[in-house]
Short mmCIF file of C-alpha atoms in Angstrom, two decimals:
data_model
loop_
_atom_site.label_atom_id
_atom_site.label_comp_id
_atom_site.label_asym_id
_atom_site.label_seq_id
_atom_site.Cartn_x
_atom_site.Cartn_y
_atom_site.Cartn_z
CA MET A 1 0.00 0.00 0.00
CA LEU A 2 1.27 3.45 -0.89
CA LYS A 3 2.41 5.38 2.16
CA ILE A 4 2.05 9.14 2.21
CA PRO A 5 4.95 10.93 3.93
CA LYS A 6 4.11 12.76 7.09
CA GLY A 7 3.03 16.32 6.45
CA MET A 8 1.94 15.55 2.88
CA GLU A 9 -1.58 14.38 3.73
CA ARG A 10 -3.20 17.74 3.01
CA ILE A 11 -1.39 18.11 -0.30
CA ALA A 12 -2.40 14.59 -1.31
CA LEU A 13 -6.03 15.20 -0.34
CA SER A 14 -6.08 18.51 -2.21
CA PHE A 15 -4.63 16.84 -5.30
CA LEU A 16 -7.20 14.03 -5.05
CA ALA A 17 -10.04 16.55 -4.69
CA ILE A 18 -8.86 18.43 -7.79
CA ILE A 19 -8.66 15.20 -9.82
CA LEU A 20 -12.13 14.08 -8.72
CA THR A 21 -13.67 17.49 -9.40
CA TYR A 22 -12.07 17.65 -12.84
CA SER A 23 -13.24 14.11 -13.64
CA PHE A 24 -16.83 14.92 -12.70
CA VAL A 25 -16.76 18.11 -14.78
CA ILE A 26 -15.36 16.32 -17.84
CA ILE A 27 -17.90 13.52 -17.53
CA GLY A 28 -20.68 16.07 -17.16
CA ILE A 29 -19.55 17.93 -20.27
CA SER A 30 -19.22 14.70 -22.25
CA ILE A 31 -22.70 13.39 -21.46
CA ASN A 32 -24.36 16.78 -21.62
CA SER A 33 -26.51 16.70 -24.72
CA ASP A 34 -29.84 18.20 -25.62
CA LYS A 35 -31.90 15.07 -25.98
CA ASN A 36 -34.94 17.08 -27.06
CA PHE A 37 -32.95 19.24 -29.45
CA ASN A 38 -34.39 17.63 -32.60
CA ALA A 39 -37.74 16.70 -31.08
CA VAL A 40 -39.66 19.47 -32.85
CA SER A 41 -38.04 18.76 -36.22
CA ASP A 42 -38.74 15.05 -35.80
CA GLU A 43 -42.40 15.77 -35.03
CA ILE A 44 -42.70 18.12 -38.01
CA SER A 45 -41.12 15.58 -40.35
CA LYS A 46 -43.90 13.15 -39.44
CA GLN A 47 -46.67 15.63 -40.27
CA VAL A 48 -45.30 17.78 -43.07
CA ASP A 49 -46.52 17.20 -46.62
CA PRO A 50 -44.04 14.87 -48.37
CA ARG A 51 -44.14 17.19 -51.39
CA HIS A 52 -41.93 19.91 -49.94
CA VAL A 53 -38.47 21.41 -50.22
CA GLY A 54 -36.23 21.17 -47.20
CA ILE A 55 -34.25 24.31 -46.42
CA PHE A 56 -31.07 23.30 -44.62
CA VAL A 57 -29.45 26.15 -42.72
CA GLN A 58 -25.85 25.91 -41.54
CA ILE A 59 -24.15 28.57 -39.42
CA THR A 60 -20.57 28.50 -40.69
CA GLU A 61 -19.02 31.54 -39.03
CA ILE A 62 -19.79 33.91 -36.14
CA ASP A 63 -18.28 37.37 -35.68
CA PRO A 64 -19.18 38.69 -32.20
CA LEU A 65 -17.50 42.04 -32.86
CA LYS A 66 -19.72 42.74 -35.88
CA GLY A 67 -22.73 40.99 -34.42
CA GLU A 68 -23.07 38.93 -37.58
CA ALA A 69 -23.18 35.29 -38.55
CA THR A 70 -22.60 33.67 -41.92
CA ALA A 71 -25.27 31.13 -42.82
CA ARG A 72 -25.22 28.65 -45.69
CA ILE A 73 -28.65 27.95 -47.17
CA LEU A 74 -29.14 24.70 -49.07
CA PRO A 75 -32.53 23.92 -50.67
CA TRP A 76 -33.09 20.17 -50.68
CA PRO A 77 -36.17 18.88 -52.54
CA ASN A 78 -37.99 16.05 -50.81
CA ASP A 79 -40.05 15.23 -53.89
CA GLU A 80 -39.05 14.95 -57.54
CA TYR A 81 -41.91 17.28 -58.40
CA PHE A 82 -39.68 20.15 -57.26
CA GLY A 83 -36.27 18.74 -58.16
CA PHE A 84 -33.63 16.06 -57.95
CA ARG A 85 -30.90 15.65 -55.36
CA TYR A 86 -27.23 15.19 -56.11
CA ARG A 87 -24.39 14.42 -53.72
CA SER A 88 -23.92 18.01 -52.66
CA GLY A 89 -26.25 20.00 -54.90
CA TRP A 90 -29.60 19.63 -56.61
CA MET A 91 -31.46 20.37 -59.85
CA PRO A 92 -34.85 22.12 -59.67
CA GLN A 93 -37.75 20.93 -61.81
CA LYS A 94 -39.64 24.17 -61.29
CA ASP A 95 -38.63 27.82 -61.35
CA ILE A 96 -38.13 28.50 -57.65
CA SER A 97 -37.57 31.79 -55.81
CA ILE A 98 -36.28 31.91 -52.24
CA HIS A 99 -36.04 35.08 -50.19
CA VAL A 100 -33.81 35.12 -47.09
CA ASP A 101 -33.96 38.21 -44.89
CA SER A 102 -30.29 39.06 -44.31
CA VAL A 103 -27.86 41.95 -43.99
CA LEU A 104 -25.87 41.01 -47.06
CA GLY A 105 -27.15 38.94 -49.94
CA SER A 106 -25.03 37.10 -52.47
CA SER A 107 -27.51 36.61 -55.28
CA PRO A 108 -26.39 37.41 -58.85
CA THR A 109 -28.37 40.66 -58.65
CA ASP A 110 -26.87 41.59 -55.24
CA ASN A 111 -30.18 41.31 -53.41
CA ASN A 112 -31.81 38.82 -51.06
CA LEU A 113 -33.93 37.06 -53.67
CA TYR A 114 -32.42 33.85 -55.02
CA LYS A 115 -33.92 32.47 -58.22
CA PHE A 116 -33.35 28.89 -59.38
CA GLU A 117 -34.23 28.04 -62.98
CA ARG A 118 -35.52 24.59 -63.80
CA ASP A 119 -33.20 21.92 -65.21
CA ILE A 120 -30.05 23.82 -64.15
CA PRO A 121 -27.90 22.07 -61.49
CA VAL A 122 -27.23 24.36 -58.53
CA GLY A 123 -26.11 24.24 -54.92
CA GLY A 124 -26.61 26.46 -51.90
CA PHE A 125 -25.71 30.07 -51.13
CA ASP A 126 -24.29 32.09 -48.24
CA VAL A 127 -25.90 35.03 -46.45
CA ALA A 128 -24.84 37.35 -43.63
CA VAL A 129 -27.37 37.41 -40.81
CA ASP A 130 -27.52 40.26 -38.33
CA GLN A 131 -27.72 39.73 -34.59
CA ALA A 132 -31.14 40.09 -33.01
CA PRO A 133 -31.16 43.25 -30.84
CA GLY A 134 -32.27 43.67 -27.27
CA SER A 135 -30.19 41.16 -25.31
CA SER A 136 -27.88 42.36 -22.54
CA THR A 137 -25.71 39.24 -22.93
CA SER A 138 -25.19 39.82 -26.67
CA ASN A 139 -21.85 41.47 -26.10
CA ILE A 140 -18.40 39.96 -26.23
CA SER A 141 -17.46 41.85 -23.07
CA GLY A 142 -19.33 39.11 -21.20
CA TYR A 143 -16.94 36.43 -22.51
CA PRO A 144 -17.10 33.45 -21.94
CA PHE A 145 -20.77 33.81 -20.99
CA ASP A 146 -21.71 35.93 -24.01
CA LYS A 147 -24.77 34.79 -25.94
CA TYR A 148 -26.10 35.73 -29.35
CA LYS A 149 -29.33 35.22 -31.24
CA PHE A 150 -29.71 35.20 -35.01
CA GLU A 151 -33.05 34.97 -36.78
CA VAL A 152 -33.31 33.58 -40.31
CA PRO A 153 -36.72 34.34 -41.93
CA ILE A 154 -37.27 32.53 -45.24
CA SER A 155 -40.05 32.72 -47.82
CA ALA A 156 -40.33 30.77 -51.06
CA THR A 157 -42.49 30.50 -54.19
CA TYR A 158 -42.47 28.53 -57.43
CA LEU A 159 -44.06 28.57 -60.89
CA ASN A 160 -46.41 25.68 -61.63
CA GLU A 161 -47.21 24.18 -65.02
CA ASP A 162 -49.56 27.08 -65.81
CA ASN A 163 -46.88 29.66 -64.94
CA GLU A 164 -48.79 30.66 -61.83
CA VAL A 165 -46.88 31.77 -58.76
CA LYS A 166 -47.57 29.36 -55.91
CA ASP A 167 -46.39 29.16 -52.32
CA LEU A 168 -43.60 26.63 -51.96
CA ASN A 169 -44.07 24.20 -49.10
CA ILE A 170 -40.78 24.38 -47.17
CA PHE A 171 -39.27 22.74 -44.11
CA PRO A 172 -36.26 24.56 -42.56
CA GLN A 173 -33.76 22.36 -40.74
CA ASP A 174 -30.43 22.87 -39.04
CA TYR A 175 -27.26 21.14 -40.15
CA THR A 176 -24.72 23.30 -38.34
CA LYS A 177 -21.46 21.55 -37.52
CA GLU A 178 -19.19 22.38 -34.61
CA ILE A 179 -17.91 25.96 -34.68
CA ASP A 180 -14.72 26.86 -32.83
CA THR A 181 -15.58 27.84 -29.21
CA PHE A 182 -19.32 28.13 -29.99
CA LYS A 183 -22.37 25.95 -29.44
CA VAL A 184 -25.25 26.60 -31.85
CA ARG A 185 -28.85 25.51 -31.36
CA MET A 186 -31.77 26.19 -33.69
CA ASN A 187 -35.35 26.78 -32.54
CA HIS A 188 -38.43 26.88 -34.71
CA VAL A 189 -40.51 30.02 -34.19
CA LEU A 190 -43.62 31.42 -35.82
CA TRP A 191 -43.29 33.88 -38.68
CA THR A 192 -45.90 36.04 -36.95
CA ASP A 193 -44.29 35.74 -33.50
CA SER A 194 -40.54 35.22 -33.43
CA GLU A 195 -40.53 35.30 -29.61
CA LYS A 196 -42.62 32.14 -29.38
CA ILE A 197 -40.36 29.09 -29.43
CA ILE A 198 -42.17 26.00 -30.66
CA THR A 199 -42.09 22.97 -28.38
CA VAL A 200 -43.15 19.45 -29.24
CA ASP A 201 -45.82 19.47 -26.52
CA ASP A 202 -47.56 22.55 -27.94
CA LYS A 203 -49.71 20.85 -30.56
CA GLN A 204 -51.50 24.05 -31.54
CA ALA A 205 -48.21 25.87 -32.18
CA VAL A 206 -46.90 22.93 -34.21
CA ALA A 207 -50.07 23.05 -36.32
CA GLN A 208 -49.60 26.80 -36.86
CA LEU A 209 -45.99 26.18 -37.84
CA LEU A 210 -46.99 23.56 -40.41
CA GLU A 211 -49.57 25.96 -41.82
CA GLU A 212 -46.90 28.63 -42.26
CA PHE A 213 -44.62 26.12 -44.00
CA GLN A 214 -47.42 25.36 -46.46
CA GLN A 215 -47.71 29.09 -47.13
CA GLY A 216 -44.01 29.16 -48.03
CA ILE A 217 -42.88 31.15 -44.99
CA SER A 218 -40.74 30.17 -42.01
CA SER A 219 -38.57 31.70 -39.33
CA SER A 220 -35.81 30.03 -37.35
CA VAL A 221 -33.83 31.40 -34.42
CA PHE A 222 -30.26 30.30 -33.81
CA ASN A 223 -29.07 30.66 -30.22
CA VAL A 224 -25.30 30.85 -29.91
CA GLN A 225 -23.17 30.64 -26.80
CA ARG A 226 -19.68 29.49 -25.85
CA ASN A 227 -19.35 25.74 -25.49
CA ASP A 228 -18.53 24.07 -22.18
CA SER A 229 -14.93 23.32 -23.14
CA THR A 230 -14.28 27.01 -23.78
CA LYS A 231 -15.71 27.96 -20.39
CA LEU A 232 -13.65 25.27 -18.65
CA LEU A 233 -10.39 26.29 -20.31
CA THR A 234 -11.06 29.96 -19.55
CA PHE A 235 -11.67 29.08 -15.90
CA ILE A 236 -8.39 27.13 -15.72
CA ILE A 237 -6.47 30.05 -17.27
CA LEU A 238 -8.01 32.45 -14.74
CA ILE A 239 -6.94 30.13 -11.91
CA LEU A 240 -3.39 30.16 -13.29
CA MET A 241 -3.47 33.97 -13.41
CA LEU A 242 -4.61 34.17 -9.80
CA THR A 243 -1.94 31.63 -8.82
CA ALA A 244 0.76 33.75 -10.43
CA LEU A 245 -0.64 36.82 -8.67
CA ALA A 246 -0.67 35.07 -5.29
CA SER A 247 2.88 33.76 -5.81
CA VAL A 248 4.38 37.15 -6.66
CA THR A 249 2.53 39.03 -3.91
CA THR A 250 3.53 36.42 -1.33
CA MET A 251 7.12 36.58 -2.49
CA ALA A 252 7.14 40.38 -2.33
CA PHE A 253 5.60 40.36 1.16
CA MET A 254 8.11 37.81 2.50
CA VAL A 255 11.06 39.73 1.03
CA SER A 256 9.87 43.14 2.22
CA ALA A 257 9.18 41.73 5.71
CA GLY A 258 12.70 40.33 5.90
CA ARG A 259 11.55 36.73 6.18
CA ARG A 260 13.22 35.81 2.90
CA PRO A 261 16.39 37.27 1.36
CA PRO A 262 16.05 39.45 -1.76
CA THR A 263 17.95 37.02 -3.98
CA LEU A 264 18.40 37.24 -7.72
CA SER A 265 16.34 34.07 -8.13
CA ALA A 266 13.40 35.74 -6.38
CA LEU A 267 13.71 38.69 -8.74
CA ILE A 268 13.82 36.40 -11.77
CA TRP A 269 10.82 34.39 -10.59
CA SER A 270 8.72 37.49 -9.98
CA ALA A 271 9.56 38.88 -13.41
CA ALA A 272 8.84 35.53 -15.08
CA LEU A 273 5.46 35.21 -13.38
CA THR A 274 4.59 38.77 -14.37
CA PHE A 275 5.35 38.15 -18.04
CA SER A 276 3.55 34.79 -17.89
CA LEU A 277 0.28 36.66 -17.39
CA ILE A 278 0.62 38.15 -20.87
CA SER A 279 1.12 34.70 -22.38
CA LEU A 280 -1.82 33.31 -20.42
CA ARG A 281 -4.06 36.08 -21.76
CA ASP A 282 -3.26 35.00 -25.31
CA LEU A 283 -4.47 31.47 -24.51
CA PHE A 284 -8.11 32.47 -24.11
CA PRO A 285 -10.00 30.38 -26.72
CA GLY A 286 -11.64 32.40 -29.45
CA LYS A 287 -9.12 35.26 -29.06
CA PRO A 288 -11.46 37.76 -27.33
CA PRO A 289 -10.39 41.41 -27.64
CA ILE A 290 -8.65 43.26 -24.85
CA GLY A 291 -11.04 44.98 -22.47
CA ILE A 292 -13.60 42.26 -21.77
CA PHE A 293 -15.11 42.05 -18.29
CA ILE A 294 -12.72 39.41 -16.92
CA ASP A 295 -9.81 41.58 -18.08
CA LYS A 296 -11.08 44.42 -15.93
CA ILE A 297 -11.65 42.37 -12.79
CA ILE A 298 -8.77 39.85 -13.00
CA TYR A 299 -6.21 40.34 -15.78
CA PHE A 300 -5.55 44.09 -15.49
CA PRO A 301 -5.37 44.11 -11.65
CA ALA A 302 -3.21 40.98 -11.63
CA LEU A 303 -0.83 42.44 -14.21
CA LEU A 304 -0.58 45.74 -12.35
CA ILE A 305 -0.07 44.18 -8.90
CA THR A 306 2.55 41.68 -10.08
CA LEU A 307 4.39 44.49 -11.87
CA VAL A 308 4.46 46.60 -8.70
CA CYS A 309 5.58 43.61 -6.62
CA SER A 310 8.36 42.78 -9.10
CA LEU A 311 9.59 46.38 -9.03
CA TRP A 312 9.46 46.34 -5.23
CA ILE A 313 11.59 43.18 -5.10
CA LEU A 314 13.99 44.77 -7.59
CA LEU A 315 14.27 47.87 -5.41
CA ILE A 316 15.03 45.79 -2.31
CA TRP A 317 17.52 43.66 -4.24
CA THR A 318 19.45 46.75 -5.45
CA ARG A 319 19.82 47.91 -1.85
CA ARG A 320 21.47 44.72 -0.65
CA GLU A 321 24.81 45.32 1.01
CA ASP A 322 26.40 41.88 0.65
CA TYR A 323 25.85 41.53 -3.13
CA VAL A 324 25.51 37.78 -2.62
CA ASN A 325 23.10 36.01 -4.95
#
């Protein structure tokens, strides 16, 4: 049996507590999944008219500083009446028009109306979506607890055999992959009420949503926040910053109180720990800009205090009379 040296029990227990806490956190992050995330889409897929065009929406990039997100829109016909699927693209069998409300459109005519001519193979298109206003957490200064909301309203029509404009039955779905430092979740909302998030238990709202899809209109809200791994790594970096701060301040106090000699090694260690704070700041995932909230309450004070302590140790070291290192 492993014997712990006398006087090391507390250190061993502290180390064990840290390991157990970390293990529980990692396990919690790993098994944390939104089981009901696709419940609404699964319920809609059972009730929606098979003759429809799926509209797959993928958030590919998020810029918190601009308050914008880049979304890739891919029409995907579910019935050959509207078109044929390929591996990555599709070919419409009807003249289809899709309007996506966005800040910047990339259609050939530089607007937000995308027209697809029949019998011409095509793919998807990218749009820039503006951040929904009104949220106090929609600011990068709250990193890593900043949250953003992007709404993607879509309407669609097509020309039938008599060249009449008809509403295109659509079904928007999310196929967003993992985005660096972000977790993205899509919610179905009503075109007439974007604040009402549709749940699978609200049968009336689901029926209203299906009716809007048949009318060729839909609205989806993408909620974006930092993923759990980003929050965990940021927390660890902050602990390291506070550890460096505590080490330098303790060293400066012991030297100034005369309990420890002002050696050159103490001076080097204090300077190294001070500069390490700058390197630690660069390790924040997602590269948040300087001036976020945790900078103001932890990084800036820690950097200033360690700098003062290092200069204080330097001043005491220069006044040594024995010059012995």
